[in-house]
Short mmCIF file of C-alpha atoms in Angstrom, two decimals:
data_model
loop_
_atom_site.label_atom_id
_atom_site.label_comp_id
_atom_site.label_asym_id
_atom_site.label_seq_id
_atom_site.Cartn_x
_atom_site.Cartn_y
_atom_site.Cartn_z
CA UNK A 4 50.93 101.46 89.75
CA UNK A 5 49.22 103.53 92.21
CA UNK A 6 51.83 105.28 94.78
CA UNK A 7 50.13 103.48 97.65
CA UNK A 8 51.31 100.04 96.17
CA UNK A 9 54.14 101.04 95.31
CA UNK A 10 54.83 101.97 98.81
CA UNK A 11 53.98 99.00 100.04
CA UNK A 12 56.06 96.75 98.06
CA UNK A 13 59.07 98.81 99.05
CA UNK A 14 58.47 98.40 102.43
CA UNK A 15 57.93 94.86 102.28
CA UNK A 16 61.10 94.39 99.80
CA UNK A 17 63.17 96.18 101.85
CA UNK A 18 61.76 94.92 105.21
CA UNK A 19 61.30 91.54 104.15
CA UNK A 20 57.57 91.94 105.93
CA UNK A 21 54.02 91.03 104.51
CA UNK A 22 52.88 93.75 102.61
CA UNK A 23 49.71 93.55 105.30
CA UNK A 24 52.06 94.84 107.83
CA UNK A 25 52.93 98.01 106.06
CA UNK A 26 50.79 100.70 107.75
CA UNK A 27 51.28 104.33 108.31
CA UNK A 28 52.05 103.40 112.01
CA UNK A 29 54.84 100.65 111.41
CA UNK A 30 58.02 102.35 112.95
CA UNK A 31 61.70 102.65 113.01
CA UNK A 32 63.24 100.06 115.26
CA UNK A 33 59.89 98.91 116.72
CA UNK A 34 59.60 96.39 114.08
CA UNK A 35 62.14 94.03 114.13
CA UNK A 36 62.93 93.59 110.73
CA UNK A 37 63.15 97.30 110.58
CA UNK A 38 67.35 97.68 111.51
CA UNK A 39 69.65 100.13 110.44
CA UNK A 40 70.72 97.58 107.87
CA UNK A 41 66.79 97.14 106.52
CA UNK A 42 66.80 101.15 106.27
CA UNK A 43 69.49 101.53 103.86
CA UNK A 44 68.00 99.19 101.95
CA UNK A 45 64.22 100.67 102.18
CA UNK A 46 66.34 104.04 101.12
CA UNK A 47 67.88 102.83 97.95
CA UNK A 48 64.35 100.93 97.14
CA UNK A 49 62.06 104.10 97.74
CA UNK A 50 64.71 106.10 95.28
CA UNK A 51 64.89 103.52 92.86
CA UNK A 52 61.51 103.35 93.11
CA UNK A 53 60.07 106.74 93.17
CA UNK A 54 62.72 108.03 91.30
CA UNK A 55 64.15 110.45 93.73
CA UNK A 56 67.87 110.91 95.70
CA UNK A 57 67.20 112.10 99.31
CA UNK A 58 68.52 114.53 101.33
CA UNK A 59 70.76 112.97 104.81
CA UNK A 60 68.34 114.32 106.74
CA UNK A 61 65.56 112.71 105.15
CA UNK A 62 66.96 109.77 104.96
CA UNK A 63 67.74 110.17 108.85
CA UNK A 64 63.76 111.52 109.72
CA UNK A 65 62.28 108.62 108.13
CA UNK A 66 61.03 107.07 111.06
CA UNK A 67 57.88 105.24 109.80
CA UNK A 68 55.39 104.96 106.94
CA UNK A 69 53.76 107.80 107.56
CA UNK A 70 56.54 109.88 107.88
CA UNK A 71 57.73 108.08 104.63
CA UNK A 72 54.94 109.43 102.38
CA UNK A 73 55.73 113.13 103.98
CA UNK A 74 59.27 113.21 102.98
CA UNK A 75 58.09 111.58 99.69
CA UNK A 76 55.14 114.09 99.07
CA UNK A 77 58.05 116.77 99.38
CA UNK A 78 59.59 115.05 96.84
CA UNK A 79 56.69 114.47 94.38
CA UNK A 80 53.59 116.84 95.85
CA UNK A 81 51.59 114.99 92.68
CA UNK A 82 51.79 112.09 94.62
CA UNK A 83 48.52 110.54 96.68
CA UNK A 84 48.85 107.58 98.84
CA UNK A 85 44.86 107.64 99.44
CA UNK A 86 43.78 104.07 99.34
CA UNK B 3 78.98 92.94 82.62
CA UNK B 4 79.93 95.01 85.56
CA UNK B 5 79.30 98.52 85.77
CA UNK B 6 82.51 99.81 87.25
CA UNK B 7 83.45 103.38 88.44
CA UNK B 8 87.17 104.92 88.74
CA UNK B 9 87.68 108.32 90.05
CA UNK B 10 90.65 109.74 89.23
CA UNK B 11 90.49 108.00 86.39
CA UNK B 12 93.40 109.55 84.49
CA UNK B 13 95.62 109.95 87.06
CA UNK B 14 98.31 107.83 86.95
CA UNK B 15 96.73 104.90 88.79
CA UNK B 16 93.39 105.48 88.02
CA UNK B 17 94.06 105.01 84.06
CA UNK B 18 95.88 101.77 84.94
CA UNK B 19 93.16 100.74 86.83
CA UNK B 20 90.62 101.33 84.18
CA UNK B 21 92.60 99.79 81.25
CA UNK B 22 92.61 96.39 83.51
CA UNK B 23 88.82 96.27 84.07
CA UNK B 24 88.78 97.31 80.28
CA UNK B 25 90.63 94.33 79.60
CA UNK B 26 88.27 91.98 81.45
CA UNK B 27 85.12 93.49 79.38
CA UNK B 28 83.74 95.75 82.10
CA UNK B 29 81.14 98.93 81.41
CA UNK B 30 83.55 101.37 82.45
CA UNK B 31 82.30 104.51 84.41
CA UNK B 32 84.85 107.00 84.09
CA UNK B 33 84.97 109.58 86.58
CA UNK B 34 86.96 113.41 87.10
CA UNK B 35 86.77 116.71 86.56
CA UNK B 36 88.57 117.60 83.20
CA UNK B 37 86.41 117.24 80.40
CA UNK B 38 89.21 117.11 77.94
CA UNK B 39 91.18 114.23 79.87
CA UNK B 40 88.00 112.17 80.59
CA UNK B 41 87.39 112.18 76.36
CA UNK B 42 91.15 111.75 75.85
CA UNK B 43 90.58 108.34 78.01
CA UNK B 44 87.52 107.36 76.58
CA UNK B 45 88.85 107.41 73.32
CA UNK B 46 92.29 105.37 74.13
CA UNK B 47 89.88 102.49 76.39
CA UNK B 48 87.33 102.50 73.15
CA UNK B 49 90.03 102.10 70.31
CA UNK B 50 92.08 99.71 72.55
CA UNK B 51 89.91 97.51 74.40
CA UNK B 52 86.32 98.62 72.38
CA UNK B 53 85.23 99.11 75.99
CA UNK B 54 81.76 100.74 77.15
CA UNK B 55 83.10 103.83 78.42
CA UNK B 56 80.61 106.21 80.51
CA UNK B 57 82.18 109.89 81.56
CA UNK B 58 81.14 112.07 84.32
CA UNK B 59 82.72 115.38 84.23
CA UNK B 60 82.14 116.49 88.42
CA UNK B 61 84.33 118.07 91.13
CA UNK B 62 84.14 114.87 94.09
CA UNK B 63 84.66 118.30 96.47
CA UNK B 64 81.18 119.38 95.76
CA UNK B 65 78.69 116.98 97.38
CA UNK B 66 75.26 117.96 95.10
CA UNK B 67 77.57 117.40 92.31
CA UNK B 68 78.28 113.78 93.43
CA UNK B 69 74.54 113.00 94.25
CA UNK B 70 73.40 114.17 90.47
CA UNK B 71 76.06 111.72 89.20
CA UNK B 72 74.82 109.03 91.61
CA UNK B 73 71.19 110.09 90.14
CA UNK B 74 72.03 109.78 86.56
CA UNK B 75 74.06 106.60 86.74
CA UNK B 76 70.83 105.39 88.83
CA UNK B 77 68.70 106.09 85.66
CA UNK B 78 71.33 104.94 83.11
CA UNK B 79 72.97 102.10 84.37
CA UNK B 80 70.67 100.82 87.24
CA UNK B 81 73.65 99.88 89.75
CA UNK B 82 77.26 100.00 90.36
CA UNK B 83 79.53 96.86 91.11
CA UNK B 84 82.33 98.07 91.42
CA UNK B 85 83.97 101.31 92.48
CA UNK B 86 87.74 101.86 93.01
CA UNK B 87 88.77 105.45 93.95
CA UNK B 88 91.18 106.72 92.98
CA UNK B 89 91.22 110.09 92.96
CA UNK B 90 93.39 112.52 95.83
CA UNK B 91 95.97 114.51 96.25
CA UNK B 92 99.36 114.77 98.01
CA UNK B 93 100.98 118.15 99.21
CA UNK B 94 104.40 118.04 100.46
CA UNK B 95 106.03 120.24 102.88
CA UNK B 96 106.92 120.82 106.60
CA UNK B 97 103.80 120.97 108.70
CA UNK B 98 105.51 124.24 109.99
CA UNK B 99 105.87 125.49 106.58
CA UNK B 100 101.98 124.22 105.17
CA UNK B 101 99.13 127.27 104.37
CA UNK B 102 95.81 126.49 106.45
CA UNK B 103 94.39 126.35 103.05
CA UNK B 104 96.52 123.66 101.56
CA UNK B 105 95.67 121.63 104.42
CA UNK B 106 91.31 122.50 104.05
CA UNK B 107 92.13 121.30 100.69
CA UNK B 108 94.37 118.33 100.91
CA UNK B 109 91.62 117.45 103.59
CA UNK B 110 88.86 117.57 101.61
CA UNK B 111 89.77 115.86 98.82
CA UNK B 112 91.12 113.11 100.39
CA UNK B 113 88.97 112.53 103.24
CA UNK B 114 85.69 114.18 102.58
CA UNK B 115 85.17 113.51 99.23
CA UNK B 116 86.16 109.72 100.09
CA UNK B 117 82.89 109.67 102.54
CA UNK B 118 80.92 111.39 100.50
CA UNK B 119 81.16 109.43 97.13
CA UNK B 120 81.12 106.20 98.81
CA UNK B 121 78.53 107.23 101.20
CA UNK B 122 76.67 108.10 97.50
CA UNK B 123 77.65 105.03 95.74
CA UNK B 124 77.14 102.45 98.03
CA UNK B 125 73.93 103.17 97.81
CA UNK B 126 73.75 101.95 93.85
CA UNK B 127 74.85 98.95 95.52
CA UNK B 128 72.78 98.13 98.24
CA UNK B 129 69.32 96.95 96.27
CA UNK B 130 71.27 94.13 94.90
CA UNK B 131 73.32 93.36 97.67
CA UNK B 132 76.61 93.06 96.09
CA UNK B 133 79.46 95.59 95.81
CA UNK B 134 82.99 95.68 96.18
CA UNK B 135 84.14 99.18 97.10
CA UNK B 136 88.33 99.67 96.63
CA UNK B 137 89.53 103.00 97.89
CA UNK B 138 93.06 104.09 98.15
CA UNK B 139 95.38 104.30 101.13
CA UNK B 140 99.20 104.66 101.18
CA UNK B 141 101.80 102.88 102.91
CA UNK B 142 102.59 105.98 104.72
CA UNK B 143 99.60 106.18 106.46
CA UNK B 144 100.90 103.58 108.92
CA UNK B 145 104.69 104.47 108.49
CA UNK B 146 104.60 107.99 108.36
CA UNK B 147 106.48 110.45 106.16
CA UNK B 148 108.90 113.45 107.23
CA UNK B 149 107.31 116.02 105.06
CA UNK B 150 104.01 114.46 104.80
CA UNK B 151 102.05 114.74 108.16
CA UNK B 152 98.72 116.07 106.27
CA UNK B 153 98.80 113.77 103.65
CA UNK B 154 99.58 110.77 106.04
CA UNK B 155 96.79 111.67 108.58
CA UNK B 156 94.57 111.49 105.28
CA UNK B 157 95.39 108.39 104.22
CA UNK B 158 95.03 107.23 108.13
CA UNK B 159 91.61 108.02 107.48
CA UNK B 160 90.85 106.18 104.89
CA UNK B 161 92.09 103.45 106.59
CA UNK B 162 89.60 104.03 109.68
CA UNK B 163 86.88 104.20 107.01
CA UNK B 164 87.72 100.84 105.30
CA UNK B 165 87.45 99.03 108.40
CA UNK B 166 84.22 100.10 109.77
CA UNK B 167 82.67 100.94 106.75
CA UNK B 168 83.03 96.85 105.81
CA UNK B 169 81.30 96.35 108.94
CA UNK B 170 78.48 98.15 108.20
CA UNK B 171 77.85 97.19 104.31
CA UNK B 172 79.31 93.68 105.52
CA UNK B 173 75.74 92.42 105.83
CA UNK B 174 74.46 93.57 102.52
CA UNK B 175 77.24 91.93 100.76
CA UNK B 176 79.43 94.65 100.16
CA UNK B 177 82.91 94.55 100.60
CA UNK B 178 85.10 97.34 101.27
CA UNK B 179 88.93 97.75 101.18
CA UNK B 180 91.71 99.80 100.50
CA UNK B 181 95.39 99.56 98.48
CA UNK B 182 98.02 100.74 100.54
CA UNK B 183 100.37 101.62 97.77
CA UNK B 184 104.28 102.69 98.38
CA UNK B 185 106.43 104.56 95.83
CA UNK B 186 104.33 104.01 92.28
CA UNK B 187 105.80 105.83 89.82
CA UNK B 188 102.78 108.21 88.85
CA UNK B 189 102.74 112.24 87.93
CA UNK B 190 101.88 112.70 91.87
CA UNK B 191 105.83 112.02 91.98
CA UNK B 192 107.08 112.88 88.61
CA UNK B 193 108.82 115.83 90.80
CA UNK B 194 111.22 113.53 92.16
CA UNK B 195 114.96 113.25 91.26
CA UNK B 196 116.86 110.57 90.47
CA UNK B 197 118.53 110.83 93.45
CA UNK B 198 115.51 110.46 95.63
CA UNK B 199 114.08 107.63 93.64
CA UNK B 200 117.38 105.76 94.46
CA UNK B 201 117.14 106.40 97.53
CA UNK B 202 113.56 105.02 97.76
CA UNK B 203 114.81 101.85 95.74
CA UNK B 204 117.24 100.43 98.31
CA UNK B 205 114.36 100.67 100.80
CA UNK B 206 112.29 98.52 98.72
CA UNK B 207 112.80 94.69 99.21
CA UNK B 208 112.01 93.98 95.64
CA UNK B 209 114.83 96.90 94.70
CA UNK B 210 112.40 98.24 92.15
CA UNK B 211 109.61 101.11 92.56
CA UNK B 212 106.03 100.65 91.87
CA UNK B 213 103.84 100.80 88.51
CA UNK B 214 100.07 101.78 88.33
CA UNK B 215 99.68 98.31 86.61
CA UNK B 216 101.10 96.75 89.93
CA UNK B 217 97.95 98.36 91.88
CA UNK B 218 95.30 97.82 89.24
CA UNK B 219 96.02 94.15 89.04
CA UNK B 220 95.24 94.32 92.65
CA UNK B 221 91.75 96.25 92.63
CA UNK B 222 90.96 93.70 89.39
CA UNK B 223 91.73 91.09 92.38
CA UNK B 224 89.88 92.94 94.93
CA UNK B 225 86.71 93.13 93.10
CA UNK B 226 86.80 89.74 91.76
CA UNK B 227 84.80 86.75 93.22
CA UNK B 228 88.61 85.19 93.95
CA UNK B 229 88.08 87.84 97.19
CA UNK B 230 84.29 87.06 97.98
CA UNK B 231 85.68 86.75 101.71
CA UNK B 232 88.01 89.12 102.16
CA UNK B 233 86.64 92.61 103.30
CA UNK B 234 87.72 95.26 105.69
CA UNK B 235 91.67 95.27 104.87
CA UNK B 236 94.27 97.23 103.89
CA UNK B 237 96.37 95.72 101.41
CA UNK B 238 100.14 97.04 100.90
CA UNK B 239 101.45 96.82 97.62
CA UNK B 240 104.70 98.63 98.18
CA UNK B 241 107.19 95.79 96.85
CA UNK B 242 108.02 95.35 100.53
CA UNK B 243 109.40 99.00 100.99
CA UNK B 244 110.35 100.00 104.89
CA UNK B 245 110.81 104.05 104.64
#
Protein backbone atom coordinates (compact mmCIF):
# COMPACT_ATOMS: atom_id res chain seq x y z
CA UNK A 1 0.00 0.00 0.00
CA UNK A 2 1.31 3.26 -0.97
CA UNK A 3 2.75 5.31 2.22
CA UNK A 4 0.21 8.04 1.54
CA UNK A 5 -2.70 5.52 2.35
CA UNK A 6 -1.24 4.15 4.75
CA UNK A 7 -1.00 7.43 6.42
CA UNK A 8 -4.24 8.12 6.11
CA UNK A 9 -5.78 5.16 7.58
CA UNK A 10 -3.67 5.70 10.66
CA UNK A 11 -4.84 8.92 11.12
CA UNK A 12 -8.31 8.11 10.70
CA UNK A 13 -7.91 4.79 12.99
CA UNK A 14 -6.39 6.53 15.51
CA UNK A 15 -8.46 9.76 15.24
CA UNK A 16 -11.57 8.11 14.60
CA UNK A 17 -11.96 10.92 11.57
CA UNK A 18 -12.92 10.40 7.80
CA UNK A 19 -10.00 9.60 6.04
CA UNK A 20 -11.10 12.95 3.84
CA UNK A 21 -10.14 14.94 6.79
CA UNK A 22 -6.59 13.79 6.95
CA UNK A 23 -4.57 16.60 5.32
CA UNK A 24 -1.10 17.82 5.82
CA UNK A 25 -2.70 20.83 7.70
CA UNK A 26 -4.95 18.83 10.28
CA UNK A 27 -3.28 19.76 13.72
CA UNK A 28 -2.61 18.83 17.23
CA UNK A 29 -5.44 19.88 19.47
CA UNK A 30 -7.22 21.92 16.77
CA UNK A 31 -9.15 18.96 15.80
CA UNK A 32 -11.18 17.73 18.32
CA UNK A 33 -10.80 14.25 18.06
CA UNK A 34 -7.14 14.91 18.08
CA UNK A 35 -6.52 14.66 22.36
CA UNK A 36 -3.67 13.59 24.13
CA UNK A 37 -5.49 10.30 24.46
CA UNK A 38 -6.06 10.06 20.33
CA UNK A 39 -2.10 10.76 20.11
CA UNK A 40 -0.93 7.84 21.93
CA UNK A 41 -2.97 5.95 20.03
CA UNK A 42 -1.98 7.59 16.44
CA UNK A 43 1.75 6.78 18.00
CA UNK A 44 1.41 3.11 18.57
CA UNK A 45 -0.64 2.92 15.04
CA UNK A 46 2.07 4.88 12.91
CA UNK A 47 4.82 2.30 14.61
CA UNK A 48 2.83 -0.61 14.16
CA UNK A 49 2.26 0.54 11.01
CA UNK A 50 5.38 1.80 9.53
CA UNK A 51 7.32 -0.38 11.44
CA UNK A 52 9.30 2.04 13.44
CA UNK A 53 9.73 2.92 17.56
CA UNK A 54 10.05 6.74 17.96
CA UNK A 55 12.13 8.81 19.74
CA UNK A 56 10.12 11.04 22.98
CA UNK A 57 10.76 13.84 21.21
CA UNK A 58 9.23 12.78 18.15
CA UNK A 59 6.57 11.51 19.53
CA UNK A 60 6.22 15.01 21.43
CA UNK A 61 6.92 17.26 17.85
CA UNK A 62 4.28 15.52 16.08
CA UNK A 63 2.02 18.24 15.83
CA UNK A 64 0.17 17.54 12.52
CA UNK A 65 0.24 15.52 9.30
CA UNK A 66 2.69 17.23 7.81
CA UNK A 67 4.95 17.22 10.48
CA UNK A 68 4.02 13.44 10.71
CA UNK A 69 5.50 12.46 7.32
CA UNK A 70 8.84 14.59 8.41
CA UNK A 71 9.50 12.67 11.48
CA UNK A 72 8.50 9.57 9.42
CA UNK A 73 10.75 10.41 6.33
CA UNK A 74 13.60 10.50 9.09
CA UNK A 75 12.63 7.30 9.85
CA UNK A 76 12.28 5.70 6.37
CA UNK A 77 13.93 8.50 3.77
CA UNK A 78 12.60 5.70 0.98
CA UNK A 79 9.40 6.77 1.87
CA UNK A 80 7.10 9.25 -0.57
CA UNK A 81 3.80 10.47 0.52
CA UNK A 82 3.31 12.18 -3.10
CA UNK A 83 -0.26 11.55 -4.02
CA UNK B 1 -3.77 -16.61 24.90
CA UNK B 2 -2.28 -13.67 26.61
CA UNK B 3 1.02 -12.47 25.94
CA UNK B 4 2.30 -11.71 29.39
CA UNK B 5 5.61 -10.04 30.51
CA UNK B 6 7.44 -10.46 34.08
CA UNK B 7 10.53 -8.58 34.83
CA UNK B 8 12.40 -9.87 37.35
CA UNK B 9 11.29 -12.86 36.41
CA UNK B 10 13.50 -15.10 38.55
CA UNK B 11 13.59 -13.25 41.43
CA UNK B 12 11.84 -14.61 44.04
CA UNK B 13 8.43 -13.13 43.20
CA UNK B 14 8.80 -12.76 39.77
CA UNK B 15 9.26 -16.75 39.23
CA UNK B 16 6.12 -17.20 41.36
CA UNK B 17 4.43 -14.91 39.37
CA UNK B 18 5.30 -16.51 36.13
CA UNK B 19 4.62 -20.16 37.19
CA UNK B 20 0.85 -18.86 38.02
CA UNK B 21 0.20 -17.29 34.58
CA UNK B 22 2.02 -20.55 33.36
CA UNK B 23 -0.54 -22.41 35.03
CA UNK B 24 -3.47 -20.57 33.44
CA UNK B 25 -1.89 -21.24 29.75
CA UNK B 26 -0.43 -17.79 29.17
CA UNK B 27 2.53 -16.95 26.36
CA UNK B 28 4.94 -16.10 28.87
CA UNK B 29 7.45 -13.19 28.15
CA UNK B 30 10.21 -13.63 30.39
CA UNK B 31 12.20 -10.74 31.15
CA UNK B 32 16.02 -9.93 33.06
CA UNK B 33 19.32 -9.61 32.58
CA UNK B 34 21.09 -13.04 33.25
CA UNK B 35 21.10 -15.11 30.36
CA UNK B 36 21.80 -18.23 32.29
CA UNK B 37 18.80 -17.66 34.86
CA UNK B 38 16.30 -16.57 32.14
CA UNK B 39 17.14 -20.33 30.27
CA UNK B 40 17.23 -21.97 33.72
CA UNK B 41 13.40 -20.61 33.96
CA UNK B 42 12.43 -21.29 30.65
CA UNK B 43 13.31 -24.68 30.93
CA UNK B 44 11.52 -25.39 34.53
CA UNK B 45 7.99 -23.28 33.03
CA UNK B 46 8.41 -25.56 29.63
CA UNK B 47 8.91 -29.06 31.35
CA UNK B 48 6.33 -28.12 34.08
CA UNK B 49 3.57 -26.30 32.65
CA UNK B 50 4.70 -26.89 28.58
CA UNK B 51 4.29 -23.12 28.61
CA UNK B 52 5.25 -20.66 25.59
CA UNK B 53 8.13 -19.14 27.13
CA UNK B 54 9.74 -15.94 25.30
CA UNK B 55 13.26 -14.54 26.96
CA UNK B 56 14.68 -11.18 26.73
CA UNK B 57 18.09 -10.94 28.07
CA UNK B 58 18.22 -6.62 28.75
CA UNK B 59 19.41 -4.35 31.59
CA UNK B 60 15.66 -2.29 32.42
CA UNK B 61 18.54 0.57 33.50
CA UNK B 62 19.37 1.16 29.93
CA UNK B 63 16.42 2.81 28.14
CA UNK B 64 17.49 1.90 24.15
CA UNK B 65 17.79 -1.48 25.53
CA UNK B 66 14.11 -1.49 26.68
CA UNK B 67 12.78 0.16 23.40
CA UNK B 68 14.59 -2.77 21.12
CA UNK B 69 12.77 -5.28 23.37
CA UNK B 70 9.51 -3.30 23.02
CA UNK B 71 10.47 -3.39 19.08
CA UNK B 72 11.01 -7.03 18.82
CA UNK B 73 8.10 -8.18 20.92
CA UNK B 74 6.14 -5.60 18.53
CA UNK B 75 7.26 -7.79 15.51
CA UNK B 76 6.97 -11.17 17.30
CA UNK B 77 4.11 -11.13 19.35
CA UNK B 78 2.02 -8.11 18.07
CA UNK B 79 0.89 -6.84 21.70
CA UNK B 80 1.26 -7.28 25.32
CA UNK B 81 -1.70 -7.96 27.83
CA UNK B 82 -0.30 -8.19 30.55
CA UNK B 83 2.81 -6.91 32.30
CA UNK B 84 3.63 -7.37 36.03
CA UNK B 85 7.03 -5.94 37.15
CA UNK B 86 8.72 -7.23 39.11
CA UNK B 87 12.00 -6.48 39.01
CA UNK B 88 13.99 -3.86 41.85
CA UNK B 89 16.11 -3.74 44.36
CA UNK B 90 16.36 -3.00 48.11
CA UNK B 91 19.56 -1.57 49.88
CA UNK B 92 19.56 -1.40 53.52
CA UNK B 93 21.35 0.90 55.71
CA UNK B 94 21.22 4.24 57.66
CA UNK B 95 20.59 7.11 55.32
CA UNK B 96 23.68 8.60 57.21
CA UNK B 97 25.65 5.61 56.47
CA UNK B 98 24.30 5.12 52.40
CA UNK B 99 27.13 5.89 49.32
CA UNK B 100 25.57 8.59 46.81
CA UNK B 101 26.00 5.80 44.44
CA UNK B 102 23.94 3.18 46.12
CA UNK B 103 21.27 5.61 46.26
CA UNK B 104 21.72 6.71 41.96
CA UNK B 105 21.36 3.08 41.77
CA UNK B 106 18.67 1.94 44.09
CA UNK B 107 16.95 5.02 42.31
CA UNK B 108 17.19 3.99 39.08
CA UNK B 109 16.22 0.73 39.17
CA UNK B 110 13.36 1.16 41.04
CA UNK B 111 11.96 4.29 39.88
CA UNK B 112 13.36 5.00 36.48
CA UNK B 113 13.36 1.87 35.00
CA UNK B 114 9.61 1.50 36.36
CA UNK B 115 8.68 4.70 33.98
CA UNK B 116 10.57 3.77 31.42
CA UNK B 117 9.41 0.11 30.71
CA UNK B 118 5.91 0.93 31.30
CA UNK B 119 6.13 4.13 29.52
CA UNK B 120 7.56 1.42 26.59
CA UNK B 121 5.06 -1.21 27.12
CA UNK B 122 2.01 0.46 27.42
CA UNK B 123 2.41 1.34 24.27
CA UNK B 124 2.05 -2.58 22.95
CA UNK B 125 -1.11 -2.03 24.62
CA UNK B 126 -2.70 0.89 23.50
CA UNK B 127 -3.79 -0.23 19.66
CA UNK B 128 -6.03 -2.72 21.21
CA UNK B 129 -7.16 -0.91 24.03
CA UNK B 130 -6.76 -3.38 26.70
CA UNK B 131 -3.94 -3.86 29.24
CA UNK B 132 -3.55 -4.51 32.70
CA UNK B 133 -0.22 -3.16 33.94
CA UNK B 134 0.80 -4.67 37.77
CA UNK B 135 3.89 -3.07 39.16
CA UNK B 136 5.27 -3.58 42.56
CA UNK B 137 5.09 -1.42 45.66
CA UNK B 138 5.85 -2.38 49.30
CA UNK B 139 4.03 -1.93 52.38
CA UNK B 140 6.74 0.26 53.55
CA UNK B 141 6.25 2.77 51.22
CA UNK B 142 3.34 4.08 53.30
CA UNK B 143 4.70 2.81 56.74
CA UNK B 144 8.14 3.54 56.48
CA UNK B 145 11.19 1.53 57.51
CA UNK B 146 14.14 2.54 60.03
CA UNK B 147 16.92 1.58 57.76
CA UNK B 148 15.11 1.91 54.60
CA UNK B 149 14.47 5.65 53.73
CA UNK B 150 15.80 5.16 49.94
CA UNK B 151 14.13 2.17 49.31
CA UNK B 152 10.79 3.46 50.90
CA UNK B 153 10.83 6.83 48.96
CA UNK B 154 11.12 4.35 45.87
CA UNK B 155 8.42 2.40 46.45
CA UNK B 156 6.43 5.87 47.33
CA UNK B 157 6.96 6.43 43.84
CA UNK B 158 5.65 3.80 42.41
CA UNK B 159 2.77 4.40 44.21
CA UNK B 160 2.41 8.12 42.75
CA UNK B 161 2.85 6.45 39.35
CA UNK B 162 0.04 3.83 39.76
CA UNK B 163 -2.40 6.36 40.51
CA UNK B 164 -2.00 8.81 37.80
CA UNK B 165 -0.71 6.64 35.38
CA UNK B 166 -4.45 4.71 35.60
CA UNK B 167 -5.78 8.00 34.92
CA UNK B 168 -4.18 8.53 31.93
CA UNK B 169 -4.35 4.86 30.20
CA UNK B 170 -7.86 4.76 32.09
CA UNK B 171 -9.53 5.76 28.83
CA UNK B 172 -7.85 3.32 26.57
CA UNK B 173 -8.78 0.51 28.75
CA UNK B 174 -5.78 -0.04 30.56
CA UNK B 175 -5.59 -0.64 34.00
CA UNK B 176 -2.79 0.01 36.19
CA UNK B 177 -1.96 -1.06 39.79
CA UNK B 178 0.47 -2.01 42.16
CA UNK B 179 1.05 -4.99 45.06
CA UNK B 180 2.05 -3.55 48.14
CA UNK B 181 3.73 -6.59 49.51
CA UNK B 182 5.07 -6.89 53.38
CA UNK B 183 7.65 -9.44 54.58
CA UNK B 184 7.64 -12.26 51.53
CA UNK B 185 10.09 -14.54 52.12
CA UNK B 186 12.28 -14.03 48.85
CA UNK B 187 16.39 -13.93 48.39
CA UNK B 188 15.91 -9.92 48.73
CA UNK B 189 15.65 -11.10 52.56
CA UNK B 190 17.33 -14.38 52.70
CA UNK B 191 19.92 -12.15 54.90
CA UNK B 192 17.66 -12.11 57.69
CA UNK B 193 17.97 -14.08 60.99
CA UNK B 194 15.73 -15.98 62.67
CA UNK B 195 15.54 -13.63 65.14
CA UNK B 196 14.39 -10.83 62.94
CA UNK B 197 11.92 -12.93 61.08
CA UNK B 198 10.27 -13.55 64.55
CA UNK B 199 10.23 -10.47 65.23
CA UNK B 200 8.45 -9.56 61.94
CA UNK B 201 5.93 -12.53 62.65
CA UNK B 202 4.27 -11.17 65.78
CA UNK B 203 3.66 -7.98 63.79
CA UNK B 204 1.80 -9.83 61.28
CA UNK B 205 -1.97 -10.42 62.05
CA UNK B 206 -1.99 -13.67 60.25
CA UNK B 207 1.35 -14.66 62.54
CA UNK B 208 2.92 -16.03 59.40
CA UNK B 209 5.33 -14.19 56.76
CA UNK B 210 4.64 -13.91 53.16
CA UNK B 211 5.27 -16.38 50.06
CA UNK B 212 5.86 -15.24 46.37
CA UNK B 213 2.80 -17.54 45.62
CA UNK B 214 0.75 -15.23 48.03
CA UNK B 215 1.56 -12.14 45.55
CA UNK B 216 1.31 -13.97 42.25
CA UNK B 217 -2.14 -15.21 43.02
CA UNK B 218 -2.81 -11.59 43.36
CA UNK B 219 -1.31 -10.17 39.95
CA UNK B 220 -3.19 -13.55 38.32
CA UNK B 221 -6.27 -11.60 40.06
CA UNK B 222 -5.21 -8.27 38.99
CA UNK B 223 -4.98 -9.02 35.42
CA UNK B 224 -7.98 -11.10 35.23
CA UNK B 225 -11.41 -9.86 33.88
CA UNK B 226 -12.67 -10.63 37.79
CA UNK B 227 -10.84 -6.85 38.16
CA UNK B 228 -12.17 -5.22 34.82
CA UNK B 229 -13.11 -2.22 37.28
CA UNK B 230 -10.65 -1.91 39.55
CA UNK B 231 -7.66 0.36 38.45
CA UNK B 232 -5.46 2.89 40.09
CA UNK B 233 -4.86 1.00 43.61
CA UNK B 234 -2.48 -0.19 45.71
CA UNK B 235 -3.19 -3.45 47.03
CA UNK B 236 -1.40 -4.69 50.41
CA UNK B 237 -0.78 -8.16 50.68
CA UNK B 238 1.20 -8.14 53.88
CA UNK B 239 -1.00 -10.75 55.95
CA UNK B 240 -2.12 -7.67 57.87
CA UNK B 241 1.48 -6.78 59.18
CA UNK B 242 1.72 -3.19 61.22
CA UNK B 243 5.76 -2.61 61.43
Amino acid sequence: MPAQQTLIEAFAVALEIEPQEVVDSLTYSEHPKWDSTAHMILVAQLEADFDVMFEIDDIIDMSSVKKAKEILTKYQPSLSFDG
Amino acid sequence: MDNVLVTGAYGGIGTAVCRAYAKLGAHLIIVGRDLDKLNTLKKSLESEFSASTTMQCIDLNQPEQINAMCNTLRKQVGSIDVMVHCAGMMHEAPLMMTRPEEITDLVSTNIISSIQVTQAISKLMIRQKKGAITLMSSIVAKQGAAGQSVYCASKAAIDGLVVSLAQELGALNIRVNAIAPGFIETPLVAHYDDEQRKSLTSKVALKRLGTPNDIAKVACFLSSPAASYITGQIISVDGGLRL
